[in-house]
Amino acid sequence: MTEPEAPMAVDPATLGFERIRYARDAASGVATVTIDRPAVMNAFDFRTLRELGAAFEQAAWDDAVSCVVVTGAGERAFCTGADLDEQAAMGSTSGQYWRWMGAFIEMHDRLRTIGKPTIARINGACVGGGNELQMACDLSVMADDTYIRHVGPEHGSVPAGGATQWLPLLVGDRRAREILLLCEPVPAATALDWGLVSRVVPRAELDATVAELAANLRRKLPEALRYTKTQLNWWRDLVWAQTVTHARDWLAVHSTADETREAVAAFHEKRPPDFETLRALAAGEGRRCASCGAAGLPAHHTFCGACGAALEPAFESVP
């Protein structure tokens, strides 16, 4: 897609999206943005983030759009956050993740400042960055047979792309800590009770409920609605602005850490991460040079600091 000459919407057919779908219904005024990667549970890769940002920009520029619905393709997943296949390939330098996180932040900023109401249609598993995506929407409707979950502390990350910032605002501090530290699924009924979603309905009623909310929003004054949303976003914007650039840098640095590499490898090998070895290495225990016997060597060192000999990989040298 070439750069536009003015901030005006174009025919969706000309957008050339490959990872998402963008559909605009003239009768209802609803634009639906669908992450179209069901084979990987609608996970984000870099191109998906860029396409989502472009779709939200188009919806913001389109005066015919009164409401934006965000959802995932299929019935298994709404969105499950970062694509760990892509993340594994980015682990060689921190700069790769730093650039990826820039696209993530830009996508969120375009969604949050879209200037019209947004509804998350949660049709399946809503995990990690998927929950951050639904929290960035104004309203959310969730099928009663699915769940929300965060797994960052189990998979080498920190959920600082919206969860650490916004969960305490939505569900309170104690429940936010329970969700993020324990990494346990939150069933739909609990999510509703805690205020994490707006509605929970049987799957067969999901589309009708979303359509009803969208129709209700269309019967509101667009400029008044836009500024109401701007005011409501104040607390979210404040905590986001104060933390997300720090999160971007820390997550980029941590993307090359032993914790992250082990956790991503464990995910691909369908096993739990070796938590005990990671704790031993973090404590400076267990890693020993086979040549000179030096002990307590840092996990990320390739060579012994005492004798210069090459070291075995950390997870092979700890009993």
mmCIF file of N, CA, C and O in Angstrom, residues 51-143:
data_model
loop_
_atom_site.group_PDB
_atom_site.id
_atom_site.type_symbol
_atom_site.label_atom_id
_atom_site.label_comp_id
_atom_site.label_asym_id
_atom_site.label_seq_id
_atom_site.Cartn_x
_atom_site.Cartn_y
_atom_site.Cartn_z
ATOM 1 N N GLU A 51 -0.144 -4.699 10.154
ATOM 2 C CA GLU A 51 -1.434 -4.680 9.466
ATOM 3 C C GLU A 51 -2.556 -4.238 10.397
ATOM 4 O O GLU A 51 -3.460 -3.499 9.976
ATOM 5 N N LEU A 52 -2.518 -4.671 11.650
ATOM 6 C CA LEU A 52 -3.518 -4.200 12.613
ATOM 7 C C LEU A 52 -3.443 -2.684 12.765
ATOM 8 O O LEU A 52 -4.467 -1.992 12.764
ATOM 9 N N GLY A 53 -2.235 -2.154 12.884
ATOM 10 C CA GLY A 53 -2.075 -0.707 13.000
ATOM 11 C C GLY A 53 -2.644 0.021 11.800
ATOM 12 O O GLY A 53 -3.316 1.058 11.939
ATOM 13 N N ALA A 54 -2.393 -0.508 10.611
ATOM 14 C CA ALA A 54 -2.917 0.117 9.395
ATOM 15 C C ALA A 54 -4.446 0.039 9.343
ATOM 16 O O ALA A 54 -5.116 0.980 8.906
ATOM 17 N N ALA A 55 -5.003 -1.096 9.793
ATOM 18 C CA ALA A 55 -6.462 -1.240 9.793
ATOM 19 C C ALA A 55 -7.108 -0.261 10.764
ATOM 20 O O ALA A 55 -8.140 0.363 10.450
ATOM 21 N N PHE A 56 -6.527 -0.101 11.941
ATOM 22 C CA PHE A 56 -7.083 0.840 12.906
ATOM 23 C C PHE A 56 -6.976 2.278 12.385
ATOM 24 O O PHE A 56 -7.874 3.100 12.609
ATOM 25 N N GLU A 57 -5.913 2.574 11.681
ATOM 26 C CA GLU A 57 -5.782 3.900 11.076
ATOM 27 C C GLU A 57 -6.873 4.133 10.035
ATOM 28 O O GLU A 57 -7.489 5.206 9.979
ATOM 29 N N GLN A 58 -7.139 3.121 9.219
ATOM 30 C CA GLN A 58 -8.188 3.249 8.211
ATOM 31 C C GLN A 58 -9.548 3.491 8.861
ATOM 32 O O GLN A 58 -10.322 4.346 8.417
ATOM 33 N N ALA A 59 -9.835 2.735 9.909
ATOM 34 C CA ALA A 59 -11.122 2.902 10.592
ATOM 35 C C ALA A 59 -11.236 4.292 11.217
ATOM 36 O O ALA A 59 -12.308 4.911 11.193
ATOM 37 N N ALA A 60 -10.124 4.801 11.758
ATOM 38 C CA ALA A 60 -10.145 6.137 12.350
ATOM 39 C C ALA A 60 -10.443 7.203 11.300
ATOM 40 O O ALA A 60 -11.089 8.214 11.599
ATOM 41 N N TRP A 61 -9.972 7.006 10.097
ATOM 42 C CA TRP A 61 -10.138 7.987 9.018
ATOM 43 C C TRP A 61 -11.488 7.881 8.312
ATOM 44 O O TRP A 61 -11.814 8.748 7.489
ATOM 45 N N ASP A 62 -12.247 6.847 8.587
ATOM 46 C CA ASP A 62 -13.470 6.568 7.824
ATOM 47 C C ASP A 62 -14.691 7.092 8.588
ATOM 48 O O ASP A 62 -15.113 6.515 9.581
ATOM 49 N N ASP A 63 -15.277 8.173 8.107
ATOM 50 C CA ASP A 63 -16.442 8.748 8.775
ATOM 51 C C ASP A 63 -17.671 7.853 8.688
ATOM 52 O O ASP A 63 -18.629 8.040 9.444
ATOM 53 N N ALA A 64 -17.651 6.884 7.788
ATOM 54 C CA ALA A 64 -18.777 5.948 7.688
ATOM 55 C C ALA A 64 -18.727 4.873 8.760
ATOM 56 O O ALA A 64 -19.707 4.161 8.976
ATOM 57 N N VAL A 65 -17.609 4.757 9.448
ATOM 58 C CA VAL A 65 -17.455 3.746 10.504
ATOM 59 C C VAL A 65 -17.832 4.361 11.842
ATOM 60 O O VAL A 65 -17.251 5.363 12.272
ATOM 61 N N SER A 66 -18.788 3.756 12.509
ATOM 62 C CA SER A 66 -19.219 4.248 13.824
ATOM 63 C C SER A 66 -18.690 3.394 14.963
ATOM 64 O O SER A 66 -18.694 3.833 16.120
ATOM 65 N N CYS A 67 -18.242 2.177 14.666
ATOM 66 C CA CYS A 67 -17.784 1.259 15.702
ATOM 67 C C CYS A 67 -16.818 0.260 15.068
ATOM 68 O O CYS A 67 -16.995 -0.130 13.910
ATOM 69 N N VAL A 68 -15.808 -0.159 15.825
ATOM 70 C CA VAL A 68 -14.827 -1.129 15.334
ATOM 71 C C VAL A 68 -14.877 -2.363 16.219
ATOM 72 O O VAL A 68 -14.806 -2.266 17.451
ATOM 73 N N VAL A 69 -15.014 -3.517 15.585
ATOM 74 C CA VAL A 69 -15.017 -4.798 16.288
ATOM 75 C C VAL A 69 -13.689 -5.496 16.002
ATOM 76 O O VAL A 69 -13.255 -5.575 14.848
ATOM 77 N N VAL A 70 -13.044 -5.989 17.056
ATOM 78 C CA VAL A 70 -11.772 -6.699 16.932
ATOM 79 C C VAL A 70 -11.991 -8.139 17.355
ATOM 80 O O VAL A 70 -12.561 -8.409 18.430
ATOM 81 N N THR A 71 -11.542 -9.091 16.526
ATOM 82 C CA THR A 71 -11.770 -10.502 16.834
ATOM 83 C C THR A 71 -10.688 -11.361 16.192
ATOM 84 O O THR A 71 -9.748 -10.851 15.568
ATOM 85 N N GLY A 72 -10.808 -12.682 16.381
ATOM 86 C CA GLY A 72 -9.884 -13.632 15.785
ATOM 87 C C GLY A 72 -10.621 -14.610 14.901
ATOM 88 O O GLY A 72 -11.813 -14.880 15.097
ATOM 89 N N ALA A 73 -9.920 -15.161 13.924
ATOM 90 C CA ALA A 73 -10.524 -16.118 12.997
ATOM 91 C C ALA A 73 -10.735 -17.468 13.688
ATOM 92 O O ALA A 73 -9.972 -17.873 14.556
ATOM 93 N N GLY A 74 -11.791 -18.170 13.280
ATOM 94 C CA GLY A 74 -12.079 -19.483 13.840
ATOM 95 C C GLY A 74 -12.763 -19.398 15.191
ATOM 96 O O GLY A 74 -13.261 -18.355 15.589
ATOM 97 N N GLU A 75 -12.770 -20.539 15.894
ATOM 98 C CA GLU A 75 -13.440 -20.606 17.188
ATOM 99 C C GLU A 75 -12.500 -20.961 18.336
ATOM 100 O O GLU A 75 -12.902 -20.924 19.495
ATOM 101 N N ARG A 76 -11.242 -21.283 18.028
ATOM 102 C CA ARG A 76 -10.327 -21.722 19.088
ATOM 103 C C ARG A 76 -9.700 -20.562 19.839
ATOM 104 O O ARG A 76 -9.420 -20.680 21.036
ATOM 105 N N ALA A 77 -9.429 -19.449 19.144
ATOM 106 C CA ALA A 77 -8.671 -18.386 19.788
ATOM 107 C C ALA A 77 -9.110 -17.011 19.315
ATOM 108 O O ALA A 77 -9.357 -16.803 18.123
ATOM 109 N N PHE A 78 -9.199 -16.107 20.260
ATOM 110 C CA PHE A 78 -9.300 -14.672 19.958
ATOM 111 C C PHE A 78 -7.922 -14.181 19.537
ATOM 112 O O PHE A 78 -7.707 -13.732 18.415
ATOM 113 N N CYS A 79 -6.967 -14.297 20.439
ATOM 114 C CA CYS A 79 -5.567 -13.984 20.161
ATOM 115 C C CYS A 79 -4.754 -14.537 21.319
ATOM 116 O O CYS A 79 -5.182 -14.457 22.468
ATOM 117 N N THR A 80 -3.576 -15.090 21.015
ATOM 118 C CA THR A 80 -2.747 -15.680 22.065
ATOM 119 C C THR A 80 -1.405 -14.953 22.215
ATOM 120 O O THR A 80 -0.426 -15.523 22.684
ATOM 121 N N GLY A 81 -1.367 -13.685 21.811
ATOM 122 C CA GLY A 81 -0.174 -12.886 22.032
ATOM 123 C C GLY A 81 0.917 -13.147 21.021
ATOM 124 O O GLY A 81 0.656 -13.531 19.880
ATOM 125 N N ALA A 82 2.160 -12.962 21.434
ATOM 126 C CA ALA A 82 3.296 -13.038 20.516
ATOM 127 C C ALA A 82 3.466 -14.444 19.945
ATOM 128 O O ALA A 82 3.269 -15.450 20.638
ATOM 129 N N ASP A 83 3.850 -14.502 18.681
ATOM 130 C CA ASP A 83 4.144 -15.748 17.989
ATOM 131 C C ASP A 83 5.519 -16.228 18.451
ATOM 132 O O ASP A 83 6.542 -15.643 18.104
ATOM 133 N N LEU A 84 5.557 -17.308 19.240
ATOM 134 C CA LEU A 84 6.825 -17.746 19.817
ATOM 135 C C LEU A 84 7.759 -18.363 18.787
ATOM 136 O O LEU A 84 8.974 -18.443 19.021
ATOM 137 N N ASP A 85 7.246 -18.796 17.646
ATOM 138 C CA ASP A 85 8.136 -19.230 16.565
ATOM 139 C C ASP A 85 8.967 -18.048 16.085
ATOM 140 O O ASP A 85 10.186 -18.160 15.888
ATOM 141 N N GLU A 86 8.313 -16.917 15.893
ATOM 142 C CA GLU A 86 9.027 -15.719 15.489
ATOM 143 C C GLU A 86 9.946 -15.237 16.608
ATOM 144 O O GLU A 86 11.089 -14.806 16.362
ATOM 145 N N GLN A 87 9.476 -15.305 17.855
ATOM 146 C CA GLN A 87 10.285 -14.858 18.982
ATOM 147 C C GLN A 87 11.576 -15.665 19.103
ATOM 148 O O GLN A 87 12.640 -15.123 19.410
ATOM 149 N N ALA A 88 11.502 -16.961 18.836
ATOM 150 C CA ALA A 88 12.694 -17.806 18.921
ATOM 151 C C ALA A 88 13.738 -17.377 17.905
ATOM 152 O O ALA A 88 14.948 -17.431 18.177
ATOM 153 N N ALA A 89 13.278 -16.947 16.736
ATOM 154 C CA ALA A 89 14.208 -16.521 15.694
ATOM 155 C C ALA A 89 14.806 -15.150 15.980
ATOM 156 O O ALA A 89 15.789 -14.760 15.350
ATOM 157 N N MET A 90 14.203 -14.402 16.915
ATOM 158 C CA MET A 90 14.673 -13.051 17.213
ATOM 159 C C MET A 90 15.610 -12.998 18.409
ATOM 160 O O MET A 90 16.035 -11.931 18.813
ATOM 161 N N GLY A 91 15.984 -14.135 18.977
ATOM 162 C CA GLY A 91 16.711 -14.125 20.229
ATOM 163 C C GLY A 91 18.187 -13.825 20.136
ATOM 164 O O GLY A 91 18.880 -13.811 21.154
ATOM 165 N N SER A 92 18.725 -13.569 18.937
ATOM 166 C CA SER A 92 20.171 -13.381 18.810
ATOM 167 C C SER A 92 20.631 -11.993 19.245
ATOM 168 O O SER A 92 21.730 -11.835 19.774
ATOM 169 N N THR A 93 19.810 -10.982 19.021
ATOM 170 C CA THR A 93 20.170 -9.625 19.445
ATOM 171 C C THR A 93 18.960 -8.939 20.053
ATOM 172 O O THR A 93 17.821 -9.172 19.638
ATOM 173 N N SER A 94 19.220 -8.047 21.015
ATOM 174 C CA SER A 94 18.112 -7.351 21.662
ATOM 175 C C SER A 94 17.435 -6.370 20.712
ATOM 176 O O SER A 94 16.254 -6.057 20.870
ATOM 177 N N GLY A 95 18.169 -5.880 19.722
ATOM 178 C CA GLY A 95 17.595 -4.914 18.788
ATOM 179 C C GLY A 95 16.442 -5.461 17.992
ATOM 180 O O GLY A 95 15.522 -4.718 17.625
ATOM 181 N N GLN A 96 16.466 -6.759 17.707
ATOM 182 C CA GLN A 96 15.366 -7.356 16.947
ATOM 183 C C GLN A 96 14.060 -7.248 17.721
ATOM 184 O O GLN A 96 13.034 -6.876 17.174
ATOM 185 N N TYR A 97 14.106 -7.603 19.008
ATOM 186 C CA TYR A 97 12.879 -7.510 19.808
ATOM 187 C C TYR A 97 12.472 -6.057 20.016
ATOM 188 O O TYR A 97 11.283 -5.735 20.019
ATOM 189 N N TRP A 98 13.449 -5.171 20.206
ATOM 190 C CA TRP A 98 13.151 -3.758 20.403
ATOM 191 C C TRP A 98 12.356 -3.205 19.223
ATOM 192 O O TRP A 98 11.394 -2.460 19.399
ATOM 193 N N ARG A 99 12.724 -3.579 18.016
ATOM 194 C CA ARG A 99 11.985 -3.110 16.830
ATOM 195 C C ARG A 99 10.593 -3.743 16.785
ATOM 196 O O ARG A 99 9.611 -3.074 16.439
ATOM 197 N N TRP A 100 10.492 -5.020 17.125
ATOM 198 C CA TRP A 100 9.193 -5.697 17.160
ATOM 199 C C TRP A 100 8.265 -5.006 18.155
ATOM 200 O O TRP A 100 7.095 -4.750 17.866
ATOM 201 N N MET A 101 8.803 -4.698 19.318
ATOM 202 C CA MET A 101 7.997 -4.060 20.360
ATOM 203 C C MET A 101 7.543 -2.674 19.922
ATOM 204 O O MET A 101 6.458 -2.214 20.312
ATOM 205 N N GLY A 102 8.325 -2.002 19.097
ATOM 206 C CA GLY A 102 7.892 -0.715 18.562
ATOM 207 C C GLY A 102 6.625 -0.847 17.740
ATOM 208 O O GLY A 102 5.728 0.007 17.820
ATOM 209 N N ALA A 103 6.534 -1.909 16.930
ATOM 210 C CA ALA A 103 5.320 -2.137 16.141
ATOM 211 C C ALA A 103 4.140 -2.473 17.043
ATOM 212 O O ALA A 103 2.997 -2.069 16.770
ATOM 213 N N PHE A 104 4.395 -3.206 18.118
ATOM 214 C CA PHE A 104 3.343 -3.542 19.078
ATOM 215 C C PHE A 104 2.786 -2.274 19.727
ATOM 216 O O PHE A 104 1.560 -2.095 19.825
ATOM 217 N N ILE A 105 3.674 -1.389 20.160
ATOM 218 C CA ILE A 105 3.242 -0.141 20.801
ATOM 219 C C ILE A 105 2.467 0.720 19.821
ATOM 220 O O ILE A 105 1.414 1.295 20.160
ATOM 221 N N GLU A 106 2.948 0.824 18.599
ATOM 222 C CA GLU A 106 2.258 1.643 17.594
ATOM 223 C C GLU A 106 0.859 1.110 17.315
ATOM 224 O O GLU A 106 -0.108 1.878 17.203
ATOM 225 N N MET A 107 0.723 -0.213 17.238
ATOM 226 C CA MET A 107 -0.601 -0.810 17.025
ATOM 227 C C MET A 107 -1.543 -0.440 18.162
ATOM 228 O O MET A 107 -2.690 -0.026 17.938
ATOM 229 N N HIS A 108 -1.050 -0.566 19.406
ATOM 230 C CA HIS A 108 -1.889 -0.240 20.556
ATOM 231 C C HIS A 108 -2.273 1.233 20.571
ATOM 232 O O HIS A 108 -3.416 1.584 20.883
ATOM 233 N N ASP A 109 -1.342 2.095 20.247
ATOM 234 C CA ASP A 109 -1.643 3.528 20.253
ATOM 235 C C ASP A 109 -2.718 3.859 19.225
ATOM 236 O O ASP A 109 -3.610 4.685 19.481
ATOM 237 N N ARG A 110 -2.657 3.227 18.078
ATOM 238 C CA ARG A 110 -3.670 3.501 17.046
ATOM 239 C C ARG A 110 -5.028 2.959 17.447
ATOM 240 O O ARG A 110 -6.059 3.567 17.141
ATOM 241 N N LEU A 111 -5.055 1.842 18.146
ATOM 242 C CA LEU A 111 -6.334 1.305 18.609
ATOM 243 C C LEU A 111 -6.921 2.173 19.714
ATOM 244 O O LEU A 111 -8.101 2.535 19.682
ATOM 245 N N ARG A 112 -6.099 2.534 20.681
ATOM 246 C CA ARG A 112 -6.599 3.286 21.839
ATOM 247 C C ARG A 112 -7.049 4.694 21.459
ATOM 248 O O ARG A 112 -7.946 5.263 22.074
ATOM 249 N N THR A 113 -6.416 5.282 20.438
ATOM 250 C CA THR A 113 -6.743 6.657 20.033
ATOM 251 C C THR A 113 -7.511 6.678 18.715
ATOM 252 O O THR A 113 -7.435 7.643 17.966
ATOM 253 N N ILE A 114 -8.261 5.650 18.447
ATOM 254 C CA ILE A 114 -8.947 5.500 17.172
ATOM 255 C C ILE A 114 -10.089 6.506 16.993
ATOM 256 O O ILE A 114 -10.555 6.753 15.886
ATOM 257 N N GLY A 115 -10.577 7.081 18.084
ATOM 258 C CA GLY A 115 -11.584 8.125 17.989
ATOM 259 C C GLY A 115 -13.008 7.643 17.847
ATOM 260 O O GLY A 115 -13.925 8.439 17.615
ATOM 261 N N LYS A 116 -13.227 6.358 17.990
ATOM 262 C CA LYS A 116 -14.585 5.791 17.945
ATOM 263 C C LYS A 116 -14.606 4.539 18.804
ATOM 264 O O LYS A 116 -13.551 3.969 19.106
ATOM 265 N N PRO A 117 -15.773 4.110 19.233
ATOM 266 C CA PRO A 117 -15.830 2.984 20.169
ATOM 267 C C PRO A 117 -15.373 1.671 19.545
ATOM 268 O O PRO A 117 -15.546 1.431 18.351
ATOM 269 N N THR A 118 -14.776 0.833 20.390
ATOM 270 C CA THR A 118 -14.256 -0.456 19.952
ATOM 271 C C THR A 118 -14.813 -1.563 20.837
ATOM 272 O O THR A 118 -14.999 -1.385 22.043
ATOM 273 N N ILE A 119 -15.064 -2.709 20.215
ATOM 274 C CA ILE A 119 -15.601 -3.870 20.926
ATOM 275 C C ILE A 119 -14.712 -5.067 20.625
ATOM 276 O O ILE A 119 -14.466 -5.386 19.459
ATOM 277 N N ALA A 120 -14.237 -5.747 21.659
ATOM 278 C CA ALA A 120 -13.524 -7.007 21.482
ATOM 279 C C ALA A 120 -14.542 -8.136 21.454
ATOM 280 O O ALA A 120 -15.340 -8.283 22.386
ATOM 281 N N ARG A 121 -14.507 -8.918 20.401
ATOM 282 C CA ARG A 121 -15.358 -10.101 20.262
ATOM 283 C C ARG A 121 -14.480 -11.306 20.599
ATOM 284 O O ARG A 121 -13.731 -11.803 19.768
ATOM 285 N N ILE A 122 -14.582 -11.780 21.861
ATOM 286 C CA ILE A 122 -13.678 -12.822 22.354
ATOM 287 C C ILE A 122 -14.301 -14.183 22.066
ATOM 288 O O ILE A 122 -15.146 -14.677 22.802
ATOM 289 N N ASN A 123 -13.850 -14.769 20.979
ATOM 290 C CA ASN A 123 -14.445 -16.001 20.458
ATOM 291 C C ASN A 123 -13.680 -17.250 20.842
ATOM 292 O O ASN A 123 -14.073 -18.363 20.463
ATOM 293 N N GLY A 124 -12.576 -17.098 21.572
ATOM 294 C CA GLY A 124 -11.770 -18.253 21.950
ATOM 295 C C GLY A 124 -10.709 -17.826 22.944
ATOM 296 O O GLY A 124 -10.804 -16.761 23.562
ATOM 297 N N ALA A 125 -9.686 -18.646 23.098
ATOM 298 C CA ALA A 125 -8.627 -18.393 24.063
ATOM 299 C C ALA A 125 -8.072 -16.977 23.904
ATOM 300 O O ALA A 125 -7.771 -16.533 22.808
ATOM 301 N N CYS A 126 -7.955 -16.307 25.024
ATOM 302 C CA CYS A 126 -7.509 -14.905 25.053
ATOM 303 C C CYS A 126 -6.320 -14.856 26.001
ATOM 304 O O CYS A 126 -6.489 -14.770 27.218
ATOM 305 N N VAL A 127 -5.122 -14.935 25.437
ATOM 306 C CA VAL A 127 -3.933 -15.202 26.241
ATOM 307 C C VAL A 127 -2.886 -14.106 26.024
ATOM 308 O O VAL A 127 -2.646 -13.686 24.886
ATOM 309 N N GLY A 128 -2.243 -13.672 27.107
ATOM 310 C CA GLY A 128 -1.120 -12.752 27.013
ATOM 311 C C GLY A 128 -1.478 -11.463 26.294
ATOM 312 O O GLY A 128 -2.350 -10.709 26.722
ATOM 313 N N GLY A 129 -0.784 -11.214 25.183
ATOM 314 C CA GLY A 129 -1.070 -10.020 24.391
ATOM 315 C C GLY A 129 -2.484 -9.984 23.862
ATOM 316 O O GLY A 129 -2.988 -8.907 23.522
ATOM 317 N N GLY A 130 -3.150 -11.126 23.792
ATOM 318 C CA GLY A 130 -4.562 -11.145 23.405
ATOM 319 C C GLY A 130 -5.423 -10.463 24.445
ATOM 320 O O GLY A 130 -6.352 -9.713 24.112
ATOM 321 N N ASN A 131 -5.119 -10.708 25.727
ATOM 322 C CA ASN A 131 -5.864 -10.013 26.775
ATOM 323 C C ASN A 131 -5.538 -8.533 26.778
ATOM 324 O O ASN A 131 -6.412 -7.693 27.020
ATOM 325 N N GLU A 132 -4.298 -8.181 26.506
ATOM 326 C CA GLU A 132 -3.939 -6.762 26.415
ATOM 327 C C GLU A 132 -4.691 -6.095 25.269
ATOM 328 O O GLU A 132 -5.128 -4.945 25.378
ATOM 329 N N LEU A 133 -4.880 -6.831 24.181
ATOM 330 C CA LEU A 133 -5.633 -6.296 23.040
ATOM 331 C C LEU A 133 -7.094 -6.068 23.423
ATOM 332 O O LEU A 133 -7.672 -5.011 23.121
ATOM 333 N N GLN A 134 -7.714 -7.028 24.106
ATOM 334 C CA GLN A 134 -9.129 -6.856 24.461
ATOM 335 C C GLN A 134 -9.301 -5.780 25.518
ATOM 336 O O GLN A 134 -10.292 -5.059 25.516
ATOM 337 N N MET A 135 -8.328 -5.636 26.421
ATOM 338 C CA MET A 135 -8.425 -4.567 27.421
ATOM 339 C C MET A 135 -8.297 -3.193 26.791
ATOM 340 O O MET A 135 -8.822 -2.210 27.324
ATOM 341 N N ALA A 136 -7.591 -3.097 25.667
ATOM 342 C CA ALA A 136 -7.446 -1.814 24.986
ATOM 343 C C ALA A 136 -8.744 -1.371 24.312
ATOM 344 O O ALA A 136 -8.888 -0.202 23.960
ATOM 345 N N CYS A 137 -9.674 -2.310 24.130
ATOM 346 C CA CYS A 137 -10.978 -1.968 23.550
ATOM 347 C C CYS A 137 -11.892 -1.391 24.636
ATOM 348 O O CYS A 137 -11.694 -1.613 25.829
ATOM 349 N N ASP A 138 -12.923 -0.679 24.206
ATOM 350 C CA ASP A 138 -13.838 -0.050 25.159
ATOM 351 C C ASP A 138 -14.761 -1.048 25.830
ATOM 352 O O ASP A 138 -15.042 -0.950 27.029
ATOM 353 N N LEU A 139 -15.254 -1.989 25.056
ATOM 354 C CA LEU A 139 -16.170 -3.008 25.549
ATOM 355 C C LEU A 139 -15.685 -4.372 25.060
ATOM 356 O O LEU A 139 -14.915 -4.461 24.098
ATOM 357 N N SER A 140 -16.143 -5.421 25.713
ATOM 358 C CA SER A 140 -15.768 -6.763 25.264
ATOM 359 C C SER A 140 -16.917 -7.727 25.525
ATOM 360 O O SER A 140 -17.590 -7.648 26.561
ATOM 361 N N VAL A 141 -17.110 -8.616 24.573
ATOM 362 C CA VAL A 141 -18.129 -9.664 24.691
ATOM 363 C C VAL A 141 -17.411 -11.001 24.545
ATOM 364 O O VAL A 141 -16.698 -11.229 23.570
ATOM 365 N N MET A 142 -17.618 -11.875 25.515
ATOM 366 C CA MET A 142 -16.847 -13.121 25.590
ATOM 367 C C MET A 142 -17.764 -14.329 25.521
ATOM 368 O O MET A 142 -18.808 -14.372 26.188
ATOM 369 N N ALA A 143 -17.398 -15.323 24.721
ATOM 370 C CA ALA A 143 -18.136 -16.586 24.699
ATOM 371 C C ALA A 143 -17.964 -17.291 26.040
ATOM 372 O O ALA A 143 -16.878 -17.270 26.639
#
